[in-house]
Amino acid sequence: MSLAVFTDIFLYGLVIPVFPFALEERANIPHNDVQRWISVLLAVYGAGIFIASPVCGYLADVSSNRRSTLLIGLLALSGATVLLCVGSNITILIIGRFLQGVSAAVVWSVGLALIVDTVGKNEVAQSMGIVSVAMSGGIFLAPLLGGIVYDKVFSMAFGLLALDIVIRLILIEKKIAVKYLPKTVESSESSPGMDFSGAFARAELDSGSPPGHSGPPKSPCEGSHLIPIPKKAHTPDSRERPVNNDENTFNDIEAGSTVPKKRSRVPPIIRILKYPRLLTALWGTLVQAVFMTALETTLPLRAWQLFNFNSTGAGLIFLAIILPTFLAPLVGWACDRWGTRWVQTAGFILCCPFFIFLRFPDHNSVSQIVLMCAILALIGIGLVLIMPTLMTEISLFLDEVEENNPGIFGSNGAYAQGYGLFNLAFSAELFLRAKRLTTFHKAGFLKDLVGWNTMVLTIGLLPDPPA
């Protein structure tokens, strides 16, 4: 799934350096309107994520096969890439960008849910750390490579798509793979302790009675061929009316109670929004997205204005942010063992003040370049501490709700819907950024040093989510 995440993010960012030229040369957009249409394309991408995320999450949770949903997302991404490659007018480019957003919704909601299904609760954070490496690499490497290999950018895109197609076609879900295991292995792994025959035989031998002894049993379990009925088992009357699991999928059940509350037809993706823990994680996701995308869109221009870097140099400065992301699996490993609270807090403590410190480099010299890279590296470390913990927090929250309210999410759980909300929070920032870029362009803020200082100060003062 890390490759799927990388492919999606990479293809999103790969065309960023191409759009300014493609809009003028292929779509015949006047030069003065290029920035406005770039903002529109960004907003359309966010709209695709916003619309498709809850739908894809819900369908993936009610479906018995997440792989099919992933393949639909891959189909959308392939279509989007073709449209962006051959598009000669703004309408085709808008449709292509929207399909990219739909694909991102599938990958981030269904893909992350599939990871949680596969690795188990004790390794979620470490797995999310690996995904964070792919995410950061795609965000920061794509614009760099897109600028370097401008003429061959879509050849690179189709090559990566071909690799992703092969990987997704050979993907086998864990719950599907279990069906092909030997029955003895499957039963021993999936239903430990459910074979009562051996236990009853041992009980008869221990009591000195031969198997099949017809003497009066001392208890319902001793000397009897009848399996004892648990206290919570259904009576004969209830067996005449078998319980419909699908009908009770979204019933709210009190913790420790077997009597369901009033039936609710509202999907879990709506009902879980009442929990402060989830809202806190979603706010943290929005703040994290602001951190990442603000650097993605403004840092190259700042490096060009301040240090006279060309496109290659402006891209290479992102290495200061990318290199710390390789620590993400280690951060996830630590979170699996000691929790996410303090790790996430440390990440925001690093990011916020050092975003403000980006005001300090103010002239062209080697020392100022080193200072800029050092600050960016510390921000990168902060992002490494934030990204895996936020993605892990979604699954931990859903596990807690399920533990306190057994059966509330049905047999398939609500992981895809939870990560669909994660997508919504991230895509909300894309709308804000599209509006912000248009405003900055009209006022000339991005070409003014005061605009840079104001931007980093504002972002650094964003209220952090409580741990």
XYZ file of C-alpha atoms in Angstrom:
467
model
C 0.000 0.000 0.000
C 2.973 2.328 0.444
C 3.525 2.152 -3.320
C -0.131 3.045 -3.920
C 0.185 6.059 -1.618
C 3.436 7.129 -3.256
C 1.970 6.744 -6.761
C -1.105 8.783 -5.925
C 0.791 11.627 -4.249
C 3.596 11.538 -6.802
C 1.266 11.853 -9.803
C -0.559 14.683 -8.047
C 2.647 16.669 -7.549
C 4.391 15.644 -10.759
C 2.259 17.926 -12.911
C 2.614 20.990 -10.664
C 5.666 22.336 -12.558
C 3.981 21.438 -15.861
C 0.683 23.259 -15.371
C 1.938 26.863 -15.805
C 3.318 26.002 -19.244
C 0.553 23.588 -20.270
C -2.160 26.118 -19.488
C -0.571 28.697 -21.762
C 0.670 26.460 -24.568
C -2.047 23.792 -24.725
C -5.135 25.346 -23.158
C -4.482 28.870 -24.530
C -4.939 30.512 -21.135
C -3.676 34.132 -21.010
C -0.546 34.548 -18.916
C -2.301 36.815 -16.419
C -4.939 34.139 -15.740
C -2.569 31.195 -15.260
C -2.318 31.540 -11.474
C -6.093 31.728 -11.117
C -6.607 28.525 -13.118
C -3.868 26.738 -11.171
C -5.848 27.587 -8.041
C -9.032 26.304 -9.681
C -7.339 23.008 -10.587
C -6.122 22.666 -7.010
C -9.626 23.303 -5.662
C -11.084 20.753 -8.098
C -8.608 18.148 -6.837
C -9.711 18.893 -3.277
C -13.356 18.638 -4.332
C -12.727 15.173 -5.741
C -11.272 14.044 -2.410
C -14.018 15.753 -0.413
C -16.866 14.191 -2.391
C -15.432 10.715 -2.887
C -13.867 10.070 0.544
C -17.039 9.375 2.564
C -18.606 7.430 -0.302
C -15.543 5.244 -0.879
C -15.087 4.704 2.854
C -18.678 3.605 3.332
C -18.673 1.299 0.298
C -15.387 -0.281 1.368
C -16.714 -1.006 4.863
C -19.964 -2.588 3.696
C -18.228 -4.541 0.933
C -16.612 -7.906 1.515
C -13.677 -7.070 -0.773
C -11.588 -3.908 -0.401
C -9.385 -4.890 -3.349
C -12.160 -4.126 -5.839
C -12.499 -0.596 -4.505
C -8.744 -0.093 -4.798
C -8.846 -1.200 -8.432
C -11.603 1.336 -9.115
C -9.346 4.008 -7.664
C -6.511 2.880 -9.904
C -8.833 3.095 -12.910
C -9.696 6.681 -11.953
C -6.010 7.558 -11.586
C -5.176 6.043 -14.974
C -7.978 7.981 -16.644
C -6.875 11.174 -14.934
C -3.295 10.754 -16.126
C -4.411 10.178 -19.708
C -6.621 13.283 -19.656
C -3.865 15.456 -18.208
C -1.440 14.121 -20.806
C -3.582 14.740 -23.894
C -5.843 17.540 -22.636
C -5.851 20.571 -24.913
C -8.496 22.666 -23.154
C -9.240 23.661 -19.594
C -12.350 21.450 -19.322
C -10.391 18.249 -19.926
C -7.717 19.330 -17.446
C -10.376 20.017 -14.811
C -11.939 16.575 -15.321
C -8.512 14.958 -15.079
C -7.703 16.789 -11.857
C -11.078 15.806 -10.362
C -10.433 12.133 -11.157
C -7.062 12.451 -9.430
C -8.925 13.590 -6.326
C -11.274 10.597 -6.529
C -8.283 8.275 -6.776
C -6.681 9.914 -3.741
C -9.898 9.385 -1.783
C -9.832 5.669 -2.571
C -6.158 5.188 -1.733
C -6.256 7.072 1.548
C -9.539 5.704 2.883
C -9.511 2.129 1.614
C -5.736 1.688 1.524
C -5.120 2.756 5.114
C -8.057 0.642 6.295
C -6.550 -2.343 4.495
C -3.257 -1.768 6.300
C -5.014 -1.806 9.680
C -6.871 -4.992 8.702
C -3.612 -6.678 7.732
C -1.034 -5.774 10.370
C -3.099 -5.925 13.559
C -3.391 -3.452 16.413
C 0.145 -3.816 17.749
C 1.899 -2.770 14.539
C -0.378 -0.066 13.150
C 1.851 2.897 14.012
C 4.981 1.328 12.549
C 3.120 0.552 9.326
C 1.776 4.099 9.190
C 5.348 5.282 9.594
C 6.276 3.455 6.405
C 3.290 5.057 4.673
C 4.475 8.453 5.925
C 7.799 7.946 4.148
C 5.940 7.268 0.905
C 3.648 10.247 1.465
C 6.447 12.726 2.143
C 8.549 11.367 -0.687
C 5.684 11.796 -3.126
C 4.844 15.322 -1.969
C 8.358 16.725 -2.102
C 10.033 14.614 -4.820
C 7.314 14.958 -7.446
C 7.689 18.714 -8.116
C 11.478 18.330 -8.186
C 11.463 15.489 -10.718
C 8.622 17.082 -12.665
C 10.737 20.177 -13.203
C 13.898 18.252 -14.093
C 12.299 15.880 -16.619
C 9.647 18.253 -17.900
C 9.495 16.781 -21.414
C 9.228 13.183 -20.160
C 7.007 13.795 -17.167
C 4.091 11.686 -18.426
C 6.372 8.842 -19.489
C 7.463 8.648 -15.857
C 3.829 8.787 -14.749
C 2.709 5.916 -16.986
C 5.688 3.794 -15.955
C 4.801 4.206 -12.284
C 1.154 3.471 -13.059
C 2.091 0.218 -14.788
C 4.015 -0.906 -11.712
C 1.105 0.028 -9.455
C -1.320 -1.924 -11.645
C 0.758 -5.082 -11.288
C 1.018 -4.700 -7.505
C -2.705 -4.119 -7.014
C -3.675 -7.042 -9.241
C -1.599 -9.501 -7.209
C -2.820 -8.033 -3.918
C -4.631 -10.576 -1.736
C -6.504 -9.394 1.332
C -5.780 -11.164 4.593
C -9.381 -12.244 5.106
C -9.459 -13.652 1.568
C -6.163 -15.491 2.038
C -7.517 -17.186 5.178
C -10.120 -18.973 3.060
C -7.363 -20.811 1.188
C -5.538 -22.001 4.302
C -5.922 -25.652 5.388
C -9.003 -26.068 7.543
C -7.005 -27.336 10.502
C -4.814 -24.256 10.436
C -7.751 -21.960 9.889
C -9.781 -23.416 12.751
C -6.886 -23.387 15.172
C -6.060 -19.763 14.366
C -9.519 -18.310 14.035
C -11.405 -20.223 16.755
C -9.075 -21.181 19.566
C -10.790 -22.939 22.439
C -14.024 -23.592 20.538
C -13.548 -27.388 20.166
C -15.361 -28.781 23.215
C -15.205 -32.492 22.303
C -11.646 -32.982 23.513
C -12.347 -31.178 26.737
C -15.412 -33.323 27.455
C -13.510 -36.540 26.725
C -10.744 -35.526 29.110
C -13.328 -34.659 31.765
C -14.876 -38.136 31.488
C -11.512 -39.877 31.787
C -10.504 -37.730 34.759
C -13.699 -38.641 36.582
C -13.068 -42.365 36.090
C -16.092 -42.915 33.893
C -15.688 -44.503 30.496
C -16.800 -42.575 27.474
C -20.533 -42.838 27.050
C -21.146 -43.571 30.776
C -24.867 -43.122 31.442
C -24.728 -42.422 35.154
C -26.319 -39.296 36.513
C -24.103 -36.359 35.716
C -22.848 -34.182 38.530
C -23.208 -31.092 36.392
C -24.604 -30.186 33.006
C -21.147 -30.614 31.486
C -20.086 -33.882 33.144
C -21.051 -37.246 31.687
C -23.365 -35.619 29.203
C -23.179 -35.584 25.438
C -25.020 -32.275 25.380
C -22.979 -29.127 24.924
C -23.844 -26.706 27.723
C -25.777 -23.688 26.564
C -24.052 -20.423 27.478
C -25.986 -17.908 29.494
C -26.218 -15.517 26.547
C -27.276 -18.179 24.036
C -30.609 -17.904 22.260
C -33.576 -19.920 23.496
C -35.480 -22.293 21.191
C -37.956 -19.498 20.521
C -35.199 -17.198 19.393
C -33.753 -19.856 17.080
C -36.996 -19.767 15.137
C -36.202 -16.137 14.385
C -32.521 -16.011 13.452
C -30.779 -12.762 14.112
C -29.998 -10.709 11.030
C -26.468 -9.414 11.509
C -26.866 -6.873 8.760
C -29.974 -5.510 10.414
C -28.104 -4.826 13.647
C -24.950 -3.546 12.005
C -25.364 0.017 13.163
C -27.106 -0.523 16.486
C -25.650 1.375 19.386
C -24.902 -1.099 22.184
C -24.120 -0.124 25.723
C -20.733 -1.201 27.012
C -21.092 -4.562 28.707
C -24.750 -4.899 27.727
C -26.359 -7.440 25.405
C -29.509 -5.385 24.824
C -29.165 -3.003 21.876
C -30.333 0.546 22.177
C -32.679 2.153 19.698
C -31.714 1.150 16.184
C -29.807 3.774 14.207
C -29.657 3.887 10.443
C -27.119 6.714 10.417
C -23.782 5.530 8.948
C -20.856 5.373 11.375
C -19.021 8.079 9.415
C -21.636 10.544 10.689
C -22.169 9.186 14.200
C -18.491 9.090 15.169
C -18.199 12.838 14.617
C -19.619 13.411 18.098
C -16.438 12.130 19.767
C -13.917 14.822 20.824
C -10.995 12.434 20.355
C -11.760 12.057 16.656
C -12.365 15.782 16.164
C -8.998 16.487 17.773
C -7.270 14.089 15.386
C -9.020 15.679 12.402
C -7.957 19.159 13.492
C -4.400 17.914 13.835
C -4.650 16.487 10.312
C -5.730 19.877 8.980
C -2.855 21.657 10.737
C -0.388 19.047 9.460
C -1.690 19.535 5.914
C -1.210 23.287 6.241
C 2.409 22.746 7.318
C 3.208 20.435 4.428
C 1.438 22.172 1.577
C 2.532 25.663 2.611
C 6.142 24.585 2.185
C 5.378 22.761 -1.044
C 3.875 25.828 -2.710
C 5.995 28.685 -1.339
C 9.461 27.338 -0.533
C 10.725 27.093 -4.153
C 9.781 30.712 -4.815
C 11.352 31.830 -1.545
C 14.594 29.995 -2.369
C 14.664 31.631 -5.799
C 14.023 35.124 -4.422
C 16.411 34.890 -1.481
C 19.254 32.683 -2.723
C 18.890 33.005 -6.520
C 18.347 29.236 -6.790
C 17.243 27.806 -10.122
C 14.488 25.184 -10.329
C 16.906 22.367 -9.503
C 18.363 24.149 -6.478
C 14.914 25.120 -5.249
C 13.890 21.477 -5.500
C 16.992 20.157 -3.760
C 16.313 22.294 -0.693
C 13.376 19.964 -0.005
C 15.886 17.248 0.876
C 16.208 18.899 4.281
C 12.562 17.970 4.889
C 12.546 14.624 3.093
C 15.538 12.977 4.775
C 14.048 12.996 8.325
C 10.995 11.119 7.049
C 13.036 7.918 6.903
C 12.806 7.932 10.704
C 9.022 7.489 10.485
C 9.012 3.666 10.876
C 11.102 4.050 14.035
C 8.671 6.663 15.332
C 5.792 4.296 14.586
C 7.553 1.477 16.416
C 7.852 3.717 19.482
C 4.172 4.692 19.258
C 3.106 1.040 19.144
C 4.822 0.498 22.474
C 4.357 3.759 24.388
C 1.394 5.453 22.753
C 0.960 8.433 20.449
C 0.178 11.265 22.843
C 3.601 12.600 23.752
C 5.155 11.830 20.375
C 2.483 13.880 18.635
C 2.863 16.703 21.153
C 6.610 16.844 20.556
C 5.998 17.051 16.812
C 3.766 20.101 17.068
C 6.137 21.728 19.556
C 8.902 21.411 16.954
C 6.902 22.514 13.923
C 5.157 25.620 15.219
C 8.094 27.689 16.535
C 10.452 26.631 13.764
C 7.926 27.687 11.160
C 8.173 31.160 12.664
C 11.977 30.872 12.636
C 11.832 30.658 8.830
C 11.707 34.456 9.027
C 15.349 34.566 10.140
C 17.191 33.759 6.858
C 17.017 37.142 5.119
C 19.964 37.445 2.709
C 22.038 35.404 0.299
C 25.028 33.778 1.994
C 26.275 30.300 2.762
C 25.501 30.709 6.451
C 21.918 31.731 5.668
C 21.465 28.744 3.366
C 22.736 26.450 6.122
C 20.394 28.134 8.601
C 17.430 27.661 6.270
C 18.252 23.970 5.759
C 18.685 23.425 9.518
C 15.289 24.973 10.264
C 13.654 22.920 7.511
C 15.260 19.741 8.881
C 13.811 20.415 12.338
C 10.401 21.022 10.779
C 10.857 17.738 8.914
C 11.547 15.942 12.197
C 8.408 17.502 13.653
C 6.344 16.302 10.695
C 7.780 12.802 11.129
C 6.511 12.799 14.710
C 3.072 14.034 13.639
C 2.141 12.065 10.520
C 2.269 8.449 11.774
C 0.645 9.353 15.085
C -2.343 11.057 13.470
C -2.964 8.167 11.097
C -2.625 5.705 13.977
C -4.937 7.764 16.181
C -7.841 7.126 13.801
C -7.585 3.349 14.179
C -7.006 3.555 17.951
C -10.107 5.696 18.328
C -12.253 3.279 16.313
C -10.926 0.333 18.322
C -11.860 2.111 21.551
C -15.406 2.834 20.364
C -15.832 -0.768 19.208
C -14.537 -2.080 22.537
C -16.975 0.055 24.520
C -19.874 -0.570 22.120
C -19.491 -4.086 20.671
C -21.014 -4.494 17.244
C -21.601 -0.792 16.658
C -19.692 -0.864 13.350
C -20.814 -4.269 12.128
C -18.640 -7.182 11.081
C -16.381 -5.175 8.734
C -15.668 -2.313 11.126
C -15.442 1.360 10.133
C -11.759 1.850 9.391
C -12.352 2.991 5.808
C -14.953 5.518 6.953
C -12.619 6.796 9.661
C -9.848 7.337 7.147
C -12.409 8.885 4.822
C -12.827 11.607 7.444
C -9.036 11.854 7.614
C -9.167 12.616 3.885
C -11.864 15.228 4.381
C -9.684 17.096 6.856
C -6.728 17.009 4.495
C -8.798 18.093 1.486
C -10.265 21.018 3.432
C -6.782 22.512 3.459
C -6.644 22.242 -0.336
C -9.695 24.510 -0.621
C -8.098 26.991 1.761
C -4.825 26.881 -0.125
C -6.495 27.447 -3.489
C -8.179 30.578 -2.158
C -5.016 31.702 -0.417
C -2.889 31.333 -3.544
C -5.322 33.410 -5.578
C -5.375 36.140 -2.935
C -1.605 36.147 -2.568
C -1.199 36.415 -6.328
C -3.507 39.420 -6.633
C -1.852 41.266 -3.761
C 1.667 40.251 -4.781
C 2.334 38.796 -1.319
C 4.375 35.861 -2.550
C 6.783 38.241 -4.269
C 7.238 40.340 -1.173
C 9.410 39.422 1.800
C 6.830 40.805 4.190
C 4.308 38.377 2.703
C 6.621 35.444 3.467
C 7.198 36.626 7.035
C 3.491 37.099 7.595
C 2.681 33.672 6.192
C 5.161 31.714 8.325
C 4.127 33.670 11.425
C 0.449 32.922 10.829
C 1.061 29.219 10.264
C 3.365 28.977 13.273
C 0.662 30.468 15.490
C -2.011 27.986 14.417
C -3.622 26.456 17.523
C -2.320 22.940 17.995
C -4.668 20.061 18.802
C -4.630 19.068 22.473
C -2.787 15.799 22.998
